[in-house]
Coordinates of C-alpha atoms in Angstrom, one line a residue:
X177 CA 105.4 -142.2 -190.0
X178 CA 104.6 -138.1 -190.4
X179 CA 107.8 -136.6 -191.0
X180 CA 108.7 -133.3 -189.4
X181 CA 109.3 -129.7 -189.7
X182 CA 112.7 -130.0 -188.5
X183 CA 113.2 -133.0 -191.5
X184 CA 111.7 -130.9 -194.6
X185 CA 114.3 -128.2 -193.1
X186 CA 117.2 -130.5 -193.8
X187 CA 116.0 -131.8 -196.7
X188 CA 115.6 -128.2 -198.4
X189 CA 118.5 -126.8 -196.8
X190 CA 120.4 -129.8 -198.5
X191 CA 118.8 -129.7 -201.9
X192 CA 119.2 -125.6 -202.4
X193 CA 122.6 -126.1 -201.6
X194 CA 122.9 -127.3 -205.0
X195 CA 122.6 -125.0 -207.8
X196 CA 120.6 -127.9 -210.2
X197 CA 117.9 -127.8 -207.6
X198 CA 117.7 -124.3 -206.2
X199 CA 114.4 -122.7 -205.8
X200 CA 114.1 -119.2 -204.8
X201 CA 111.7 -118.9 -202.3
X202 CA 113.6 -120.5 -199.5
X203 CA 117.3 -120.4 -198.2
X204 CA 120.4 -123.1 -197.8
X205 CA 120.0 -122.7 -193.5
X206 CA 117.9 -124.8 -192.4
X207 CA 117.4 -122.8 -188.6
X208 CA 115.9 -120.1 -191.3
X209 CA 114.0 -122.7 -193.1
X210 CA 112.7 -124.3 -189.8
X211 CA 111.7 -120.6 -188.5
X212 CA 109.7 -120.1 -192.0
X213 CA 108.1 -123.4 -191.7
X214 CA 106.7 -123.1 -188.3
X215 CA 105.7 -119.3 -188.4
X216 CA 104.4 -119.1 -192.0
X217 CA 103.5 -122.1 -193.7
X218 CA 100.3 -124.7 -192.4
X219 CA 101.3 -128.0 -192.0
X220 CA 98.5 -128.6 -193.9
X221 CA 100.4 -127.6 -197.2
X222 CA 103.3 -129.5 -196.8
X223 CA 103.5 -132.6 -199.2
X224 CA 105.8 -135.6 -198.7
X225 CA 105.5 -138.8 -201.1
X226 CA 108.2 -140.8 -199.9
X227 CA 111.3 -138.3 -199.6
X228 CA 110.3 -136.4 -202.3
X229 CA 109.1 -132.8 -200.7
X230 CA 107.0 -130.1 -202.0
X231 CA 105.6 -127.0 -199.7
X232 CA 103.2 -124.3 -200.9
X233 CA 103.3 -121.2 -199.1
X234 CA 99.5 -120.7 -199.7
X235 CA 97.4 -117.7 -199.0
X236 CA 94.1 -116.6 -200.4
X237 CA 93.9 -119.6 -203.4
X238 CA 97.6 -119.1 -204.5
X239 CA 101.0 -120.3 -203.4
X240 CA 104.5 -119.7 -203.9
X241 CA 106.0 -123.5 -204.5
X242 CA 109.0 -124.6 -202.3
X243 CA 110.2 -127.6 -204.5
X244 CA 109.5 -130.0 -205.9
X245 CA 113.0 -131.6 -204.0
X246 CA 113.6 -134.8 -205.5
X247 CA 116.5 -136.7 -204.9
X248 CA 116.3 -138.0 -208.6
X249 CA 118.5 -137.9 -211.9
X250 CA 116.4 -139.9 -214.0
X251 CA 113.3 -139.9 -215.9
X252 CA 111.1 -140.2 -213.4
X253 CA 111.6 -136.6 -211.7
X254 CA 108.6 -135.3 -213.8
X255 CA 106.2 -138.1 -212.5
X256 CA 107.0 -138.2 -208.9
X257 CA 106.4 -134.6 -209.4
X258 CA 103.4 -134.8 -210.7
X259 CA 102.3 -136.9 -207.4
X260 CA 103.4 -134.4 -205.5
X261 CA 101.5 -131.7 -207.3
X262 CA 98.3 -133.2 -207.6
X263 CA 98.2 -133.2 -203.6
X264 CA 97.9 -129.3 -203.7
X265 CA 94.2 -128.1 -204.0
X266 CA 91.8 -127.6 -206.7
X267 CA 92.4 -124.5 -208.6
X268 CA 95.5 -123.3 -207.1
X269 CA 97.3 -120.7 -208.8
X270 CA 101.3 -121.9 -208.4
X271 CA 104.4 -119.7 -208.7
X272 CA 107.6 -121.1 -208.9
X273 CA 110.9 -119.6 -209.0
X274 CA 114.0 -121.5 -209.8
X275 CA 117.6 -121.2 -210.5
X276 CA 118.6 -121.3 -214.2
X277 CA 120.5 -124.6 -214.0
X278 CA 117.9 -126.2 -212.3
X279 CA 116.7 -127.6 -215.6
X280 CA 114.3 -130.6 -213.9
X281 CA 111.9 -127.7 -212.4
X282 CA 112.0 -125.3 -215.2
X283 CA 111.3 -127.9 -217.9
X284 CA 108.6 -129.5 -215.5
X285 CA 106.7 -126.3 -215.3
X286 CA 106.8 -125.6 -219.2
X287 CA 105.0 -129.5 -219.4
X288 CA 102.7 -128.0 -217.2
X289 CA 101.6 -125.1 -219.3
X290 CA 103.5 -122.5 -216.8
X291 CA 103.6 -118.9 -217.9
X292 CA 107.8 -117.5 -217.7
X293 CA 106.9 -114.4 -216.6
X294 CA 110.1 -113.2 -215.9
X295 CA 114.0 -114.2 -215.9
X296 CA 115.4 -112.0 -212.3
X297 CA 118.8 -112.1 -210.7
X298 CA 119.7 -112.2 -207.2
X299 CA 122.2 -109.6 -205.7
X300 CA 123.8 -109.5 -202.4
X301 CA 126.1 -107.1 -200.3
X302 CA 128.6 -108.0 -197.8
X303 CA 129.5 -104.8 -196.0
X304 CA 129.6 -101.1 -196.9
X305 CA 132.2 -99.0 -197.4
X306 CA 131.6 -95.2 -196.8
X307 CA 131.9 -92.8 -199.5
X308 CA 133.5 -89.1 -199.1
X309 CA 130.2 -87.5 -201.4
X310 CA 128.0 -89.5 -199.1
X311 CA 125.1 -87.1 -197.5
X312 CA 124.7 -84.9 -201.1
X313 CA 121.1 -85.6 -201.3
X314 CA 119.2 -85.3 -198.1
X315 CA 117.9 -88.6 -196.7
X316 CA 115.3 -89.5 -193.8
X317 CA 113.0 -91.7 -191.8
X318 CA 109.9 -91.4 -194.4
X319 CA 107.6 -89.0 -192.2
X320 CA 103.5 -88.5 -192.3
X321 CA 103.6 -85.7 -194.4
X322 CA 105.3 -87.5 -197.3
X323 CA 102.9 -90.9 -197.0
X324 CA 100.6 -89.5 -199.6
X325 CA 103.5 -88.9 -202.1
X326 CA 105.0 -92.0 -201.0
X327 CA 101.8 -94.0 -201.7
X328 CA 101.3 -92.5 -204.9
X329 CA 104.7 -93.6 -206.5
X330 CA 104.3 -96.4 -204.7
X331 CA 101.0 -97.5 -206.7
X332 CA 102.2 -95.9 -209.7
X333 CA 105.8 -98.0 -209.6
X334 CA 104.4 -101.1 -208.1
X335 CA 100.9 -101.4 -208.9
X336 CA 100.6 -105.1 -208.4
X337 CA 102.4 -106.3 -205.2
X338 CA 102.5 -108.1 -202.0
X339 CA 102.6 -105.2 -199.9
X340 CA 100.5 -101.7 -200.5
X341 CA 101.8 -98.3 -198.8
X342 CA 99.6 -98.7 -195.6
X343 CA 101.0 -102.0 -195.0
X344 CA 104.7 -101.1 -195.2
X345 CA 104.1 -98.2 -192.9
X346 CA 102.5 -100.7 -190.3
X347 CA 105.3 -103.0 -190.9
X348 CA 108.1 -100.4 -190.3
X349 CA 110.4 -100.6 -187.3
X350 CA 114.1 -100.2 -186.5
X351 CA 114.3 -103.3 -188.4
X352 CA 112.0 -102.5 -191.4
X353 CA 113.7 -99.2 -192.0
X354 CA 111.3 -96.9 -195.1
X355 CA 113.8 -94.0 -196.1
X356 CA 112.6 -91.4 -197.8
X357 CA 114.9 -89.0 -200.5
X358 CA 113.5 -85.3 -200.5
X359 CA 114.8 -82.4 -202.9
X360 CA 113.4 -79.0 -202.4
X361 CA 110.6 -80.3 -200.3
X362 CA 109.4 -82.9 -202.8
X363 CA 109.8 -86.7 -202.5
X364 CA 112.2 -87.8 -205.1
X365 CA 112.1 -91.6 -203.9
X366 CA 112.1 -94.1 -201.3
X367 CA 113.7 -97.7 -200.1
X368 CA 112.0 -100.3 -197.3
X369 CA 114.2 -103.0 -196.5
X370 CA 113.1 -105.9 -194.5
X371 CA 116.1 -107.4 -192.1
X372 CA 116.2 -110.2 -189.5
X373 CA 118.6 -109.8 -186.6
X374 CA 118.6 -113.5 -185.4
X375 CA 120.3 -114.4 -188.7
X376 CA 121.9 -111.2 -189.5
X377 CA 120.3 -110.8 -193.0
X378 CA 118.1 -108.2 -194.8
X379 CA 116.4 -107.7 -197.4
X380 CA 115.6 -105.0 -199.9
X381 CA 112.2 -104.5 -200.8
X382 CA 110.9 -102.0 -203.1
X383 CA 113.2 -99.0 -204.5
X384 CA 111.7 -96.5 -206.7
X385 CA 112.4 -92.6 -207.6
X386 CA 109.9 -90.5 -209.3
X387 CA 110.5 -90.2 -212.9
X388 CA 111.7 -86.3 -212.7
X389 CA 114.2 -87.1 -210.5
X390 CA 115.7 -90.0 -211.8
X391 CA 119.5 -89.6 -213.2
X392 CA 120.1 -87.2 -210.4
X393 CA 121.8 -90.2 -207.6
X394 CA 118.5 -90.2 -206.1
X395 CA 118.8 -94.2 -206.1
X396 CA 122.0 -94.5 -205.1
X397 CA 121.7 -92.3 -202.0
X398 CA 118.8 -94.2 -200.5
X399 CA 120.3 -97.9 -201.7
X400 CA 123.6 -96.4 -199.6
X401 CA 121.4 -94.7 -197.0
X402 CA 119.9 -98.2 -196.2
X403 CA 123.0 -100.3 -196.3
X404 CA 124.7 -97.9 -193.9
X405 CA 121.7 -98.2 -191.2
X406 CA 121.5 -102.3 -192.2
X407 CA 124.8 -103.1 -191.5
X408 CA 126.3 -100.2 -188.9
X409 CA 123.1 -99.9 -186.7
X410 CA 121.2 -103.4 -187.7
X411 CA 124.8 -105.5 -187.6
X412 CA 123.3 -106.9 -191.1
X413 CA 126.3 -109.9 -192.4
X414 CA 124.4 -109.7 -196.0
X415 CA 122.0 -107.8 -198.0
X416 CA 120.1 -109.2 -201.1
X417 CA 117.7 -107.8 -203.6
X418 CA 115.7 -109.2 -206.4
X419 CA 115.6 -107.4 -210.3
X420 CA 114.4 -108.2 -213.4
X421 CA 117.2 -109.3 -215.4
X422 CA 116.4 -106.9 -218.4
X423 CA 116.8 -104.1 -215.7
X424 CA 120.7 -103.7 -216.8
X425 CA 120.4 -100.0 -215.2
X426 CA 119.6 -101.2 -212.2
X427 CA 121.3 -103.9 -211.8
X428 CA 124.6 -101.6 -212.9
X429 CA 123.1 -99.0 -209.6
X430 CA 123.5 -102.3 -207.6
X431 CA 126.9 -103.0 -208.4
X432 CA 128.6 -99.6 -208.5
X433 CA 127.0 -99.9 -204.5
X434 CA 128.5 -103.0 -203.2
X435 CA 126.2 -105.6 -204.7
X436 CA 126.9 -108.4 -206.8
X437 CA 125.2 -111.3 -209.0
X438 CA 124.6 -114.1 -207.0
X439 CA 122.1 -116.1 -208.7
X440 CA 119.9 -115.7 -212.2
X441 CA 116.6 -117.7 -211.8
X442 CA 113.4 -118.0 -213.7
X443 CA 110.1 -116.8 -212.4
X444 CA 106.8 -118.9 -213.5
X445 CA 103.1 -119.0 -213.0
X446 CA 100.5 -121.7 -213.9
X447 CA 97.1 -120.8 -213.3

């Protein structure tokens, strides 16, 4: 019998619950899950064997990996996931991205000749609590006269990403908000956050300051800039942002705002 969307919801939301099977590219709600499932992934890349579960979210000959979930603390884990696997198609380049205690994926993925390409940590942000030296360094909507300096430090800070300049300027609404931090007429940086009022979360998305202004609260004053307009005019409940772990600057900028660690995962390609 074909299982269902609304199932594989449960089943993840159930398994990423659990910090030995996390995996970062879905949540622990599965109404968010289920909303994921049926606006962004095919049905034709979701993989059951049994109740084991694996999901690519596939797009142009690569996918991000949701899973493997298996309900299993013996030794077969690896094989079962290696049926699941070998359902995905030829040549597919696989990401996966897992919690660090959830030593079953990670150790799978090594077997596989996976690439660690990065350790990251996850940070998230309740509420915001104004500051009295708040408005010191001028912040706006990001307007057409600053795209072209917005695009440049965009390429030069993120050369390789899911989303170029053109495309988060398409994707900007009251929701997406792109702030822009100016001094003396110049761009000194920007922030794009993502959020989704159904479940009353956001998401930060790129942050970057040009290299001549940075040290100068530049950072700060757009990561505050956002979270004020998140929560206050977006009624945002939480906040979260993905850095590299070896970033220990940024991660400190995060904190001294509101943010703190929330999970440390491991991020891993196999080509």
């Amino acid at each position: 019998m074909m299982k269902t969307a609304e199932q594989a919801a449960k089943r993840i939301a159930a398994a990423n619950q659990k910090s030995n099977q996390y995996v970062g590219y879905c949540g622990t709600e599965a109404d968010e899950i289920l909303k994921s499932l049926t606006e962004d992934i095919s049905e034709e890349h979701i993989y059951w064997s049994g109740d084991d579960l694996l999901i690519l979210d596939y797009e142009d000959g690569a996918g991000e990996m949701w899973g493997p979930f298996i309900d299993s603390s013996g030794s077969d884990w690896s094989q079962r996931a290696n049926r699941l696997i070998n359902m995905v198609p030829d040549r597919t380049v696989l990401y996966g991205f897992y919690g660090h205690e959830n030593i079953r994926a990670i150790e799978w993925m090594k077997s596989l000749g996976a690439e660690l390409k990065g350790e990251e940590v996850i940070l998230k942000a309740s509420c915001f609590m104004p500051e009295k030296t708040e408005g010191a360094i001028k912040i706006n909507i990001l307007s057409d006269q600053e795209f072209n300096e917005f695009e440049r430090l965009h390429n030069q800070v993120f050369p390789e990403t899911y989303y170029n300049a053109e495309t988060i300027l398409k994707r900007t609404n009251p929701n997406r908000p792109l702030l822009a931090a100016v001094n003396a007429g110049q761009l000194a940086g920007y922030i794009y956050a993502e959020s989704d009022p159904e479940f009353g979360e956001a998401s930060v998305e790129y942050l970057a300051v040009n290299e001549a202004a940075r040290g100068k609260g530049a950072g700060y004053a757009l990561l505050r800039a956002a979270m004020q307009k998140l929560f206050e005019e977006q009624q945002t409940k939480e906040i979260s942002l993905c850095v590299s772990k070896t970033n220990q600057t940024a991660i400190r900028l995060y904190q001294r705002a509101g943010f703190y660690i929330d999970k440390e995962l491991l991020y891993f390609k196999k080509v």
